[in-house]
PDB file of C-alpha atoms in Angstrom:
ATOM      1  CA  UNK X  57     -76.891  13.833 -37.062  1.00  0.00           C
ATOM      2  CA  UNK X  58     -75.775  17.599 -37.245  1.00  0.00           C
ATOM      3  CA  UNK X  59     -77.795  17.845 -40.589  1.00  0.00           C
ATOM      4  CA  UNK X  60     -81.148  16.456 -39.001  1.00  0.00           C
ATOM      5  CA  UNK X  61     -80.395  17.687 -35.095  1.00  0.00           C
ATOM      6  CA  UNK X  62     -78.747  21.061 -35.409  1.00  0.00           C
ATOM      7  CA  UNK X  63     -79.330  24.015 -37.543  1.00  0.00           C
ATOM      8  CA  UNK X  64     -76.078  25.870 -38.992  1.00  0.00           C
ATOM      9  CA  UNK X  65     -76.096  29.086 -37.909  1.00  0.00           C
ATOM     10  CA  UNK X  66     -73.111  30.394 -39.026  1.00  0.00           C
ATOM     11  CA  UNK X  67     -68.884  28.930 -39.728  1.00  0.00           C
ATOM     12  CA  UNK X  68     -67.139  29.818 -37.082  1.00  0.00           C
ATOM     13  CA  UNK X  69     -63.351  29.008 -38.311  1.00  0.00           C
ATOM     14  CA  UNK X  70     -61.951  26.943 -41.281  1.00  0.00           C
ATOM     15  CA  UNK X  71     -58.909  25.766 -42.066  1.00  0.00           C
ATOM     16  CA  UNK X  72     -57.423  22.437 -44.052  1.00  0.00           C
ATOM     17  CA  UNK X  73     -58.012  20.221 -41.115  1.00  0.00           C
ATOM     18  CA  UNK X  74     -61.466  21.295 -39.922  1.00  0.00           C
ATOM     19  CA  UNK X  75     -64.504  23.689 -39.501  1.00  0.00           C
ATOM     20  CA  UNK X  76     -66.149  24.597 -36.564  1.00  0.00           C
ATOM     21  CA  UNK X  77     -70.049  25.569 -36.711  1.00  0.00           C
ATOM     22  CA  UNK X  78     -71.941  27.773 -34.480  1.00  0.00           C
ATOM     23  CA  UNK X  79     -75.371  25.004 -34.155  1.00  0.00           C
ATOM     24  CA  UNK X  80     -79.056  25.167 -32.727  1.00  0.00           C
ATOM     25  CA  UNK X  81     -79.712  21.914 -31.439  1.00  0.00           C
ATOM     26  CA  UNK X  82     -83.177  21.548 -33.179  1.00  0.00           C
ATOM     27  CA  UNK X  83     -85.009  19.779 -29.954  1.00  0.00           C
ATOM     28  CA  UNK X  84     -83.760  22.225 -27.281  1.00  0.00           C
ATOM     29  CA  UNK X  85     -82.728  25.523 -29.284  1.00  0.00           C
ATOM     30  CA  UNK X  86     -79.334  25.522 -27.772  1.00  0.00           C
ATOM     31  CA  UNK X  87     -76.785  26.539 -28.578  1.00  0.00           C
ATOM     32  CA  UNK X  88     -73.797  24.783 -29.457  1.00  0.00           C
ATOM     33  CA  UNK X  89     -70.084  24.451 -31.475  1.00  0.00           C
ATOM     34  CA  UNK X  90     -69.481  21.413 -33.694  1.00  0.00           C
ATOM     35  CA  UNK X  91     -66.142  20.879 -34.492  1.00  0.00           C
ATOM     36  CA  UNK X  92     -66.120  19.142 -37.894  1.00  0.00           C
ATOM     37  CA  UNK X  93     -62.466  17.013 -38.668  1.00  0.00           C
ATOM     38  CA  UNK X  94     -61.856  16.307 -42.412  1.00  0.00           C
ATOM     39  CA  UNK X  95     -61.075  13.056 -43.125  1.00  0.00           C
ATOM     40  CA  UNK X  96     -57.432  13.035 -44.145  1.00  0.00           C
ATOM     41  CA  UNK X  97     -56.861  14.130 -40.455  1.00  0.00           C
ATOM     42  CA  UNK X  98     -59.591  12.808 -37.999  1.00  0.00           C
ATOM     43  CA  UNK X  99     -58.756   9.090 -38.050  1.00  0.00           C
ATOM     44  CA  UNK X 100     -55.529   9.855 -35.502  1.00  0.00           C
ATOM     45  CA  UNK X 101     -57.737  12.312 -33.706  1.00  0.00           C
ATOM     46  CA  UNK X 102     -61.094  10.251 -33.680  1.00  0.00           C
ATOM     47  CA  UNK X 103     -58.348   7.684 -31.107  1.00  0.00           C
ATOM     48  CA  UNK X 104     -57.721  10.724 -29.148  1.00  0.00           C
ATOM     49  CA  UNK X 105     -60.860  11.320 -28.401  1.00  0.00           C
ATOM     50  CA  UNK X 106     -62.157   8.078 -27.184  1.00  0.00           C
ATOM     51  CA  UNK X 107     -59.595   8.289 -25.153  1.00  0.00           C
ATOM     52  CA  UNK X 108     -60.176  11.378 -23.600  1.00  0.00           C
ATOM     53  CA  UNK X 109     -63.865  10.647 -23.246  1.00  0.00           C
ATOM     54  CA  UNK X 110     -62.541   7.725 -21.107  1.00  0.00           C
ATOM     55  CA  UNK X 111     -59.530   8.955 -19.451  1.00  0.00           C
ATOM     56  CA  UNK X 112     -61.086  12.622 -18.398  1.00  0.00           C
ATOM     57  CA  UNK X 113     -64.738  11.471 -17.357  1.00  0.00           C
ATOM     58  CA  UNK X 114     -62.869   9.193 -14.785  1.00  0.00           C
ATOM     59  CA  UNK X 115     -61.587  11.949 -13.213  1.00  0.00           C
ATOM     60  CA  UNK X 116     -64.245  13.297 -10.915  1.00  0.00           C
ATOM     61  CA  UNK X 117     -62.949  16.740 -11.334  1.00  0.00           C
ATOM     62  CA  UNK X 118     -63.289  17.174 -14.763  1.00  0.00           C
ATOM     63  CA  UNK X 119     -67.002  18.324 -15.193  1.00  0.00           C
ATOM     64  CA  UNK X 120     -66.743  20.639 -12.577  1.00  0.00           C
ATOM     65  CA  UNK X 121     -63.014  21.798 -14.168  1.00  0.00           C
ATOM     66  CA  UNK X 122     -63.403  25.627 -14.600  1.00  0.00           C
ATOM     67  CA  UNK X 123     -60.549  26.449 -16.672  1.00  0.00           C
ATOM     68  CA  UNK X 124     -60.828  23.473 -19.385  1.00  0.00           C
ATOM     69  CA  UNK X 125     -63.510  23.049 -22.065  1.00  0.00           C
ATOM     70  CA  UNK X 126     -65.691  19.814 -21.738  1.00  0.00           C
ATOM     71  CA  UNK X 127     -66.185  17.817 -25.134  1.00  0.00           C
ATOM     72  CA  UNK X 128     -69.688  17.032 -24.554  1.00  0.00           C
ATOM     73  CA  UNK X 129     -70.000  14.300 -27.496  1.00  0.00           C
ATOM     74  CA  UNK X 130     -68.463  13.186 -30.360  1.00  0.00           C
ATOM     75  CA  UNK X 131     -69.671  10.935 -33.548  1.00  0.00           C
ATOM     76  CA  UNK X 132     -68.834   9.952 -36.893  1.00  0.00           C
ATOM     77  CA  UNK X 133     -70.959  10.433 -40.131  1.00  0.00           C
ATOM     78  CA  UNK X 134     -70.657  11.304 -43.701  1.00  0.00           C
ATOM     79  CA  UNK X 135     -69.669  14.999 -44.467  1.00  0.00           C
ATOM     80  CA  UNK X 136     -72.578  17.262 -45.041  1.00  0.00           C
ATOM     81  CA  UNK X 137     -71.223  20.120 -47.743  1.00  0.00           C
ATOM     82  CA  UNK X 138     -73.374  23.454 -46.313  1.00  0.00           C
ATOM     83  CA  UNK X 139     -71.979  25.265 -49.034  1.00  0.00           C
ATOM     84  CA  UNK X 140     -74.286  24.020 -52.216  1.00  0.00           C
ATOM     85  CA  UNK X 141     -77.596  24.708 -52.626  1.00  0.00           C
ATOM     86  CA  UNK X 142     -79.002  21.675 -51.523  1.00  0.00           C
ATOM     87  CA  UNK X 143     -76.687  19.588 -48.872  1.00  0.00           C
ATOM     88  CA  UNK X 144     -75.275  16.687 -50.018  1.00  0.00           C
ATOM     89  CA  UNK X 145     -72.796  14.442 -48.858  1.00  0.00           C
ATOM     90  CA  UNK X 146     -69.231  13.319 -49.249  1.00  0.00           C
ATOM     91  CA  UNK X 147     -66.528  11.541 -46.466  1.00  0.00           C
ATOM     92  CA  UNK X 148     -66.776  10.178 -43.611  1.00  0.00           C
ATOM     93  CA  UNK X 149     -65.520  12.981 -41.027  1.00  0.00           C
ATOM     94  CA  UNK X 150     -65.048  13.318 -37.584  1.00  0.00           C
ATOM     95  CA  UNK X 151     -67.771  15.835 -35.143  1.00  0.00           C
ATOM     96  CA  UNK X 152     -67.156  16.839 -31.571  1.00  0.00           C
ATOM     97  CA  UNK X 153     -70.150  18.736 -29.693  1.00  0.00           C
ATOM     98  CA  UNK X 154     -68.341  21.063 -27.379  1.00  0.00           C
ATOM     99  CA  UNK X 155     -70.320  24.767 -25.807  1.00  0.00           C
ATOM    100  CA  UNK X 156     -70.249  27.598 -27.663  1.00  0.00           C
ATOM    101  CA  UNK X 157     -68.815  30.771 -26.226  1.00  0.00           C
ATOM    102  CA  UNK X 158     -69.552  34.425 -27.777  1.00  0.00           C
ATOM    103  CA  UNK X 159     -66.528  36.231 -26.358  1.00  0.00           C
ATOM    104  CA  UNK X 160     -64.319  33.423 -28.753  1.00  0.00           C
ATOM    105  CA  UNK X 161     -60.464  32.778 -28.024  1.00  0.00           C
ATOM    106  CA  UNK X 162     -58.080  34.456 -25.908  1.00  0.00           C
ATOM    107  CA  UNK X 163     -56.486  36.703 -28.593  1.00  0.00           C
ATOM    108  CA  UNK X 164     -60.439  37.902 -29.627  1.00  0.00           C
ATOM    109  CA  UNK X 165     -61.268  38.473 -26.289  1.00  0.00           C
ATOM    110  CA  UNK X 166     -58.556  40.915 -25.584  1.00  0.00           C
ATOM    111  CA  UNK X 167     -58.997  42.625 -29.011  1.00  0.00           C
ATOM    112  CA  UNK X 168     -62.878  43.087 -28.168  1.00  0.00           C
ATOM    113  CA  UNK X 169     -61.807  44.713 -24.308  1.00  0.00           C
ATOM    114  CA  UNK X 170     -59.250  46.905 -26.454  1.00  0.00           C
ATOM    115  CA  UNK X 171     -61.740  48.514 -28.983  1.00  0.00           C
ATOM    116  CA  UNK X 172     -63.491  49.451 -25.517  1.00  0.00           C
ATOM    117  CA  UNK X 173     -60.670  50.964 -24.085  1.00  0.00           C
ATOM    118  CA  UNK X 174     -60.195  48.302 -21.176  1.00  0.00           C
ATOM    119  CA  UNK X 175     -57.827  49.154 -18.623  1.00  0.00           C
ATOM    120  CA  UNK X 176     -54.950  46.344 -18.933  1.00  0.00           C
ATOM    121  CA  UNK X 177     -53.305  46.599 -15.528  1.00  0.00           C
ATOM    122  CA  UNK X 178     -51.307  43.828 -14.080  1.00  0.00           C
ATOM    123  CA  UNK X 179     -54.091  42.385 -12.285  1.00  0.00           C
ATOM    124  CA  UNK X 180     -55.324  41.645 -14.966  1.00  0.00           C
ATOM    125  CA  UNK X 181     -52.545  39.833 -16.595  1.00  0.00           C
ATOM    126  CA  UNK X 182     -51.613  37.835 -13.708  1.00  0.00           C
ATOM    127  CA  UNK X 183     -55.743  36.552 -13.588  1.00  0.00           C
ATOM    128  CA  UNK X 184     -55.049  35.791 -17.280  1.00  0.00           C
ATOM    129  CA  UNK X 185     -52.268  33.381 -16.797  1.00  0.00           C
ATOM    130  CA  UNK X 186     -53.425  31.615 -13.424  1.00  0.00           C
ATOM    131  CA  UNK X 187     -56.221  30.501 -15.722  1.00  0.00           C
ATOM    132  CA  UNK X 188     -54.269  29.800 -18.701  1.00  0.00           C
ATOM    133  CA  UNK X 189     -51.914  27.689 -16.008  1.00  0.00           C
ATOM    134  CA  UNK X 190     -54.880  26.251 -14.260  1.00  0.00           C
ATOM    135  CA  UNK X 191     -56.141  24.410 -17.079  1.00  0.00           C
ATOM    136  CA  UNK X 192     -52.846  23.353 -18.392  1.00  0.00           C
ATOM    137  CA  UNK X 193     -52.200  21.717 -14.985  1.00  0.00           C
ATOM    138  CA  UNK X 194     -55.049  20.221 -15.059  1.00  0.00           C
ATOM    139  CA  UNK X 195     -55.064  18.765 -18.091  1.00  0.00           C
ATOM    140  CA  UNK X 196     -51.283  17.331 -17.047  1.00  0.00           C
ATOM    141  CA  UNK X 197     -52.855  16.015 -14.038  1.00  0.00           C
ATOM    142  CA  UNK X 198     -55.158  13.848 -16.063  1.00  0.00           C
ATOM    143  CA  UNK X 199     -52.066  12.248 -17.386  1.00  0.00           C
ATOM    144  CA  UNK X 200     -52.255  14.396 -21.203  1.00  0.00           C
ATOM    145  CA  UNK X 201     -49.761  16.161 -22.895  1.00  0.00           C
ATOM    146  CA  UNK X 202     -51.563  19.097 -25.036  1.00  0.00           C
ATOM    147  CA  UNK X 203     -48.557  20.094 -27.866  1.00  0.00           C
ATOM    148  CA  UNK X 204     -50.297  22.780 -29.064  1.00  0.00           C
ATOM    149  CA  UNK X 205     -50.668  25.619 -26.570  1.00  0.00           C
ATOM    150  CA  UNK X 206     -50.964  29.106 -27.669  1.00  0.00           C
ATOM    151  CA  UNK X 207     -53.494  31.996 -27.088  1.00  0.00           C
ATOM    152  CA  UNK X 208     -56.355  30.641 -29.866  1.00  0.00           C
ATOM    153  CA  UNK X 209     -56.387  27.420 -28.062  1.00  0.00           C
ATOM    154  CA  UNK X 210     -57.534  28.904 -24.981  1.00  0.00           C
ATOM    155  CA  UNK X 211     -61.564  29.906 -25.053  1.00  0.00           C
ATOM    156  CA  UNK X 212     -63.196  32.885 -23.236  1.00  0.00           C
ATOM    157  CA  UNK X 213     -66.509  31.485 -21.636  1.00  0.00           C
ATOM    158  CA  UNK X 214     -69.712  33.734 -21.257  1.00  0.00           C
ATOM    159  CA  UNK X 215     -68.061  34.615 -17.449  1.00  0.00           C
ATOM    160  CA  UNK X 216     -64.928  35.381 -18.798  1.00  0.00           C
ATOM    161  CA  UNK X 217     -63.201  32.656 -17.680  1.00  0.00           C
ATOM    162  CA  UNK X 218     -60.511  31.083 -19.744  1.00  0.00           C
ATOM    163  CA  UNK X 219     -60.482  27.464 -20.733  1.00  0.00           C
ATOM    164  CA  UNK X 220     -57.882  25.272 -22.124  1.00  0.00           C
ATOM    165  CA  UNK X 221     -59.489  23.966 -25.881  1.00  0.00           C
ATOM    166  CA  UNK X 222     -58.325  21.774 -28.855  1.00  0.00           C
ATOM    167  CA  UNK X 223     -57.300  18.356 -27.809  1.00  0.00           C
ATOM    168  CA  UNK X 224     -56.445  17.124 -31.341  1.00  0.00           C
ATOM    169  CA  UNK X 225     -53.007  16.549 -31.406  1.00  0.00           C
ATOM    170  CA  UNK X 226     -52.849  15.766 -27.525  1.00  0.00           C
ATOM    171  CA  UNK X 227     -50.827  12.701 -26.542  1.00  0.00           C
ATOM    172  CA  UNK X 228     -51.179  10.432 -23.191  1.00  0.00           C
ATOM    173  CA  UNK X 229     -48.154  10.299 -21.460  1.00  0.00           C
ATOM    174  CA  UNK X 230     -47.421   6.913 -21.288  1.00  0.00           C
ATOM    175  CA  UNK X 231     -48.169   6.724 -25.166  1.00  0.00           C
ATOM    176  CA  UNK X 232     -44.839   8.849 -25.897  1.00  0.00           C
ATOM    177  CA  UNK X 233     -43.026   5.440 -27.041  1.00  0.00           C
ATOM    178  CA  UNK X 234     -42.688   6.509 -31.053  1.00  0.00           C
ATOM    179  CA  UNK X 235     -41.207   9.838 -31.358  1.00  0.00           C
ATOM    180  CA  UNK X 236     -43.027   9.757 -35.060  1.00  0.00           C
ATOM    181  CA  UNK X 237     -46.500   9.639 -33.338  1.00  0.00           C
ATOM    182  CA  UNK X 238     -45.895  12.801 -32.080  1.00  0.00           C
ATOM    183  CA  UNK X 239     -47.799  15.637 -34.230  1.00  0.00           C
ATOM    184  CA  UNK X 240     -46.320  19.340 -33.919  1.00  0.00           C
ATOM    185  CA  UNK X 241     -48.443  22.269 -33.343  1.00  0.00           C
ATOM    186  CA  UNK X 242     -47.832  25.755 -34.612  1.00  0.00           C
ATOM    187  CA  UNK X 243     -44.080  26.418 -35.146  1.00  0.00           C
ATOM    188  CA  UNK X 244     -44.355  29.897 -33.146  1.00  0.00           C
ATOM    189  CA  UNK X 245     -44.984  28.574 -30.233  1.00  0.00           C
ATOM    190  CA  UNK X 246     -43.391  24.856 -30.441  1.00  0.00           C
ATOM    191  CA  UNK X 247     -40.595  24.066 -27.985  1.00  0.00           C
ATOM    192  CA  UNK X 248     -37.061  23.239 -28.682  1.00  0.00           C
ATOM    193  CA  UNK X 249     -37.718  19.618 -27.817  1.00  0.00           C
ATOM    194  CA  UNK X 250     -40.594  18.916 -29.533  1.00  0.00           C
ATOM    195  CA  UNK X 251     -39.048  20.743 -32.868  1.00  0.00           C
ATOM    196  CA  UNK X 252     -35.740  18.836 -32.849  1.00  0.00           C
ATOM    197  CA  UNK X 253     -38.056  15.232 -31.983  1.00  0.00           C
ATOM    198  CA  UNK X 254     -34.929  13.313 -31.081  1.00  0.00           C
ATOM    199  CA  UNK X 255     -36.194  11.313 -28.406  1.00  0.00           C
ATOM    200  CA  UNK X 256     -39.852  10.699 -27.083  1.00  0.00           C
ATOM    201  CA  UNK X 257     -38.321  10.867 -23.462  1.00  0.00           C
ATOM    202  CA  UNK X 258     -37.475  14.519 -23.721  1.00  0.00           C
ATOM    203  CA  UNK X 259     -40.909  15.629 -24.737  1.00  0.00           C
ATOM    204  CA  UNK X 260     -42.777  16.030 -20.677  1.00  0.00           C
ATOM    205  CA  UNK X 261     -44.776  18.816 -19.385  1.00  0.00           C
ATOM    206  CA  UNK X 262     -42.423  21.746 -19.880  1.00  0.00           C
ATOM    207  CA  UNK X 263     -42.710  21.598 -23.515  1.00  0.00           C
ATOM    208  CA  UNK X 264     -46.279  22.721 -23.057  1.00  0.00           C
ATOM    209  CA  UNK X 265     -45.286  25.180 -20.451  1.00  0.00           C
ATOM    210  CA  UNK X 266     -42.706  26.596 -22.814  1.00  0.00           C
ATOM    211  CA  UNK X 267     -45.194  26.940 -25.320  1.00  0.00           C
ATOM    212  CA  UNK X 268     -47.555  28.562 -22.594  1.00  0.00           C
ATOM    213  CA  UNK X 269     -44.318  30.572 -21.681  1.00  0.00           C
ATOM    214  CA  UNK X 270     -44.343  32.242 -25.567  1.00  0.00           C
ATOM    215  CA  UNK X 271     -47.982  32.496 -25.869  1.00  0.00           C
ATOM    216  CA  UNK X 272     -48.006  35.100 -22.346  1.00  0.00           C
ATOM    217  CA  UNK X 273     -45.003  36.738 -23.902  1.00  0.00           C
ATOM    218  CA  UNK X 274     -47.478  37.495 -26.868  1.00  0.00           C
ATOM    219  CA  UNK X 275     -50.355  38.358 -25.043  1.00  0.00           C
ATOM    220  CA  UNK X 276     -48.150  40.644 -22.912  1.00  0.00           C
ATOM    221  CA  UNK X 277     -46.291  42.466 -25.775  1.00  0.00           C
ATOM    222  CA  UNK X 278     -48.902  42.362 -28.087  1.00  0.00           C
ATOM    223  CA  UNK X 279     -47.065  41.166 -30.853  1.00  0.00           C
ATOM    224  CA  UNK X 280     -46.496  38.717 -33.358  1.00  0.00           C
ATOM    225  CA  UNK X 281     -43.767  35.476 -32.730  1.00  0.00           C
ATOM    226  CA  UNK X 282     -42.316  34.475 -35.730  1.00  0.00           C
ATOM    227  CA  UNK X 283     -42.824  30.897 -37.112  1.00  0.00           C
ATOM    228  CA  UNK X 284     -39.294  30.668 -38.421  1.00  0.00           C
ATOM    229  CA  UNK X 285     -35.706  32.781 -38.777  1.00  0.00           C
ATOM    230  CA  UNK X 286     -33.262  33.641 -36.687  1.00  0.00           C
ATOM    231  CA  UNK X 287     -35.626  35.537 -33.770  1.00  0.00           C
ATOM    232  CA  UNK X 288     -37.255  32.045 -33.581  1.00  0.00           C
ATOM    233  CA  UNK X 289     -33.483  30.214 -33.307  1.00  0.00           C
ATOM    234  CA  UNK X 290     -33.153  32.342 -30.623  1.00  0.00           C
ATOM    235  CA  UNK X 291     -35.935  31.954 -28.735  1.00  0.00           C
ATOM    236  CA  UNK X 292     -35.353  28.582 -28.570  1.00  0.00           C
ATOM    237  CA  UNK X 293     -31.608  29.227 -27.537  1.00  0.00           C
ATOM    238  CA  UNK X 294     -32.489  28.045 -23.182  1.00  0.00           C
ATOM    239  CA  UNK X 295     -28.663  29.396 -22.301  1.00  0.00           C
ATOM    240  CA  UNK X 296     -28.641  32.265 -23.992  1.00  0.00           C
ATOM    241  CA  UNK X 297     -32.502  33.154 -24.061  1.00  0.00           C
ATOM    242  CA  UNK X 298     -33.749  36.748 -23.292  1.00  0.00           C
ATOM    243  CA  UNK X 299     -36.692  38.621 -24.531  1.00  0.00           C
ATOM    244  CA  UNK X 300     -36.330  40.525 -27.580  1.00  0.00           C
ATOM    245  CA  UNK X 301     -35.681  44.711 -27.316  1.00  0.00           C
ATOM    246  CA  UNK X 302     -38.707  45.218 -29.975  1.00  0.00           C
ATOM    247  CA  UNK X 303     -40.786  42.944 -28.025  1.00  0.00           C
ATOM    248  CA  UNK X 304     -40.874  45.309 -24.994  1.00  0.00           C
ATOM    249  CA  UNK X 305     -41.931  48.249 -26.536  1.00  0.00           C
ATOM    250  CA  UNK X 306     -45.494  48.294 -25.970  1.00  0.00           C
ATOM    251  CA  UNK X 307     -45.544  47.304 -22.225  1.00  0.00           C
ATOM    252  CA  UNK X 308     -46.735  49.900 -20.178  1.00  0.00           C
ATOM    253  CA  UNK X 309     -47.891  48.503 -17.142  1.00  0.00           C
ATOM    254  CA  UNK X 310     -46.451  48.014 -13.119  1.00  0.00           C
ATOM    255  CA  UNK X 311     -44.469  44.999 -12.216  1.00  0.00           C
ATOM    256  CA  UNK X 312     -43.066  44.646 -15.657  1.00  0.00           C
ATOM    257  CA  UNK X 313     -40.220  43.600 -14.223  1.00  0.00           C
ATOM    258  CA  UNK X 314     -41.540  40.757 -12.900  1.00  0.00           C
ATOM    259  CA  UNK X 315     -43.003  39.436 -15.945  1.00  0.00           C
ATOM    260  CA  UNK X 316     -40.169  39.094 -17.444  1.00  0.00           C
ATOM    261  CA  UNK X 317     -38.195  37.700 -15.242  1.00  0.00           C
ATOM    262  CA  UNK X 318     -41.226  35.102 -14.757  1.00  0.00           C
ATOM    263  CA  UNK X 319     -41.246  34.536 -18.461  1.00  0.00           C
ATOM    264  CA  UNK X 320     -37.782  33.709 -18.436  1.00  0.00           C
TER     265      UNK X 320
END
């Protein structure tokens, strides 16, 4: 299907797990993103997304849902290897059809506005996280946990407005019953919870808002988290937690206190 209905215009992202394509849908010239799952990891995600295509199309909402991104179709064919001369194919991989935005994820969004010498004022960063909140509660609404929430999971639509993305390691709710079914996401943004995966019933909501939590922190400070040490022991410390000195450095902007005592 993507070798015969859409033309390849270019690879977005790749990683071990997956590729994403910027596509021409042949019959329309549209244009698209095609996430493509490799097979050692689409088989749990290929179940998450039949259920989301149930779960979230019963929710009457969801189409019109501004701040989350709408898989518009998903299939299952052999892998077609652009990177040969002539195509050929190899496993049978997972594809999700989802809209393709120019101004990318969060992080290259507000990289682009920075090389044109945007004017971050706290406006602005309180816009940023309604969104960033709006489609997280939405997404809880429809009864999904997300796991993996941090600034590149959140796309930048030709409007500018931001939108939840990448439901692969996203649980239902009422799933949480094996505590091994759970997949982490990226260590710099995991919660406590989620990281020490004692018990399914401690894993809710607020581990994705503590992840959302860390990924404002970055967006505000413009830094780096660390994925490991003793910074990222304690950040995870909830009685003694309290926002790095280095961190603050870069923040020049009003109500700065009450970012961080938000972000606490």
């Amino acid at each position: 299907k993507i070798d015969s209905d859409f033309e390849v215009i270019k690879t977005i992202s790749k990683n071990k797990l997956n590729t994403i394509y910027k596509c021409k849908m042949i019959k329309t010239g549209k244009i698209y993103a095609i996430k493509q799952s490799y097979k050692t990891s689409y088989k749990n995600e290929l179940s998450t997304v039949k259920k989301l295509f149930i779960d979230l199309n019963k929710n009457s909402s969801y189409q019109s849902s501004t701040f989350c991104i709408h898989y518009l179709d998903y299939w299952e064919e052999e892998e077609i290897d652009f990177t040969e001369t002539s195509t050929h194919c190899t496993d049978k991989n997972l594809y999700i059809l989802m809209n393709y935005y120019e101004n990318g994820d969060l992080l290259d969004y507000l990289s682009k506005l920075e090389q044109q010498n945007f004017s971050f004022n706290a406006d602005f960063y309180w816009d940023i996280l309604f969104e960033m909140l709006a489609g997280l509660f939405f997404f809880h609404q429809c009864g999904y946990l997300h796991l993996n929430v941090k600034p590149s999971n959140f796309l930048v639509d030709d409007n500018g407005y931001i939108k939840l993305s990448d439901f692969c390691i996203c649980q239902r709710k009422v799933d949480l019953v094996n505590i091994d079914d759970i997949f982490e996401g990226d260590s710099a943004y995991i919660s406590p919870e989620l990281f020490n995966r004692k018990s399914p019933s401690e894993i809710d909501e607020k581990s994705d808002v503590y992840s959302l939590g860390l990924s404002f922190l970055e967006i505000l400070a413009k830094i780096d988290l660390p994925k490991n040490g003793k910074l990222w022991r304690t950040m995870r410390a909830y009685e003694m937690f309290s926002i790095p000195k280095e961190f603050l450095i870069n923040w020049n902007i009003k109500e700065k206190e009450k970012f961080i005592e938000l972000l606490k």
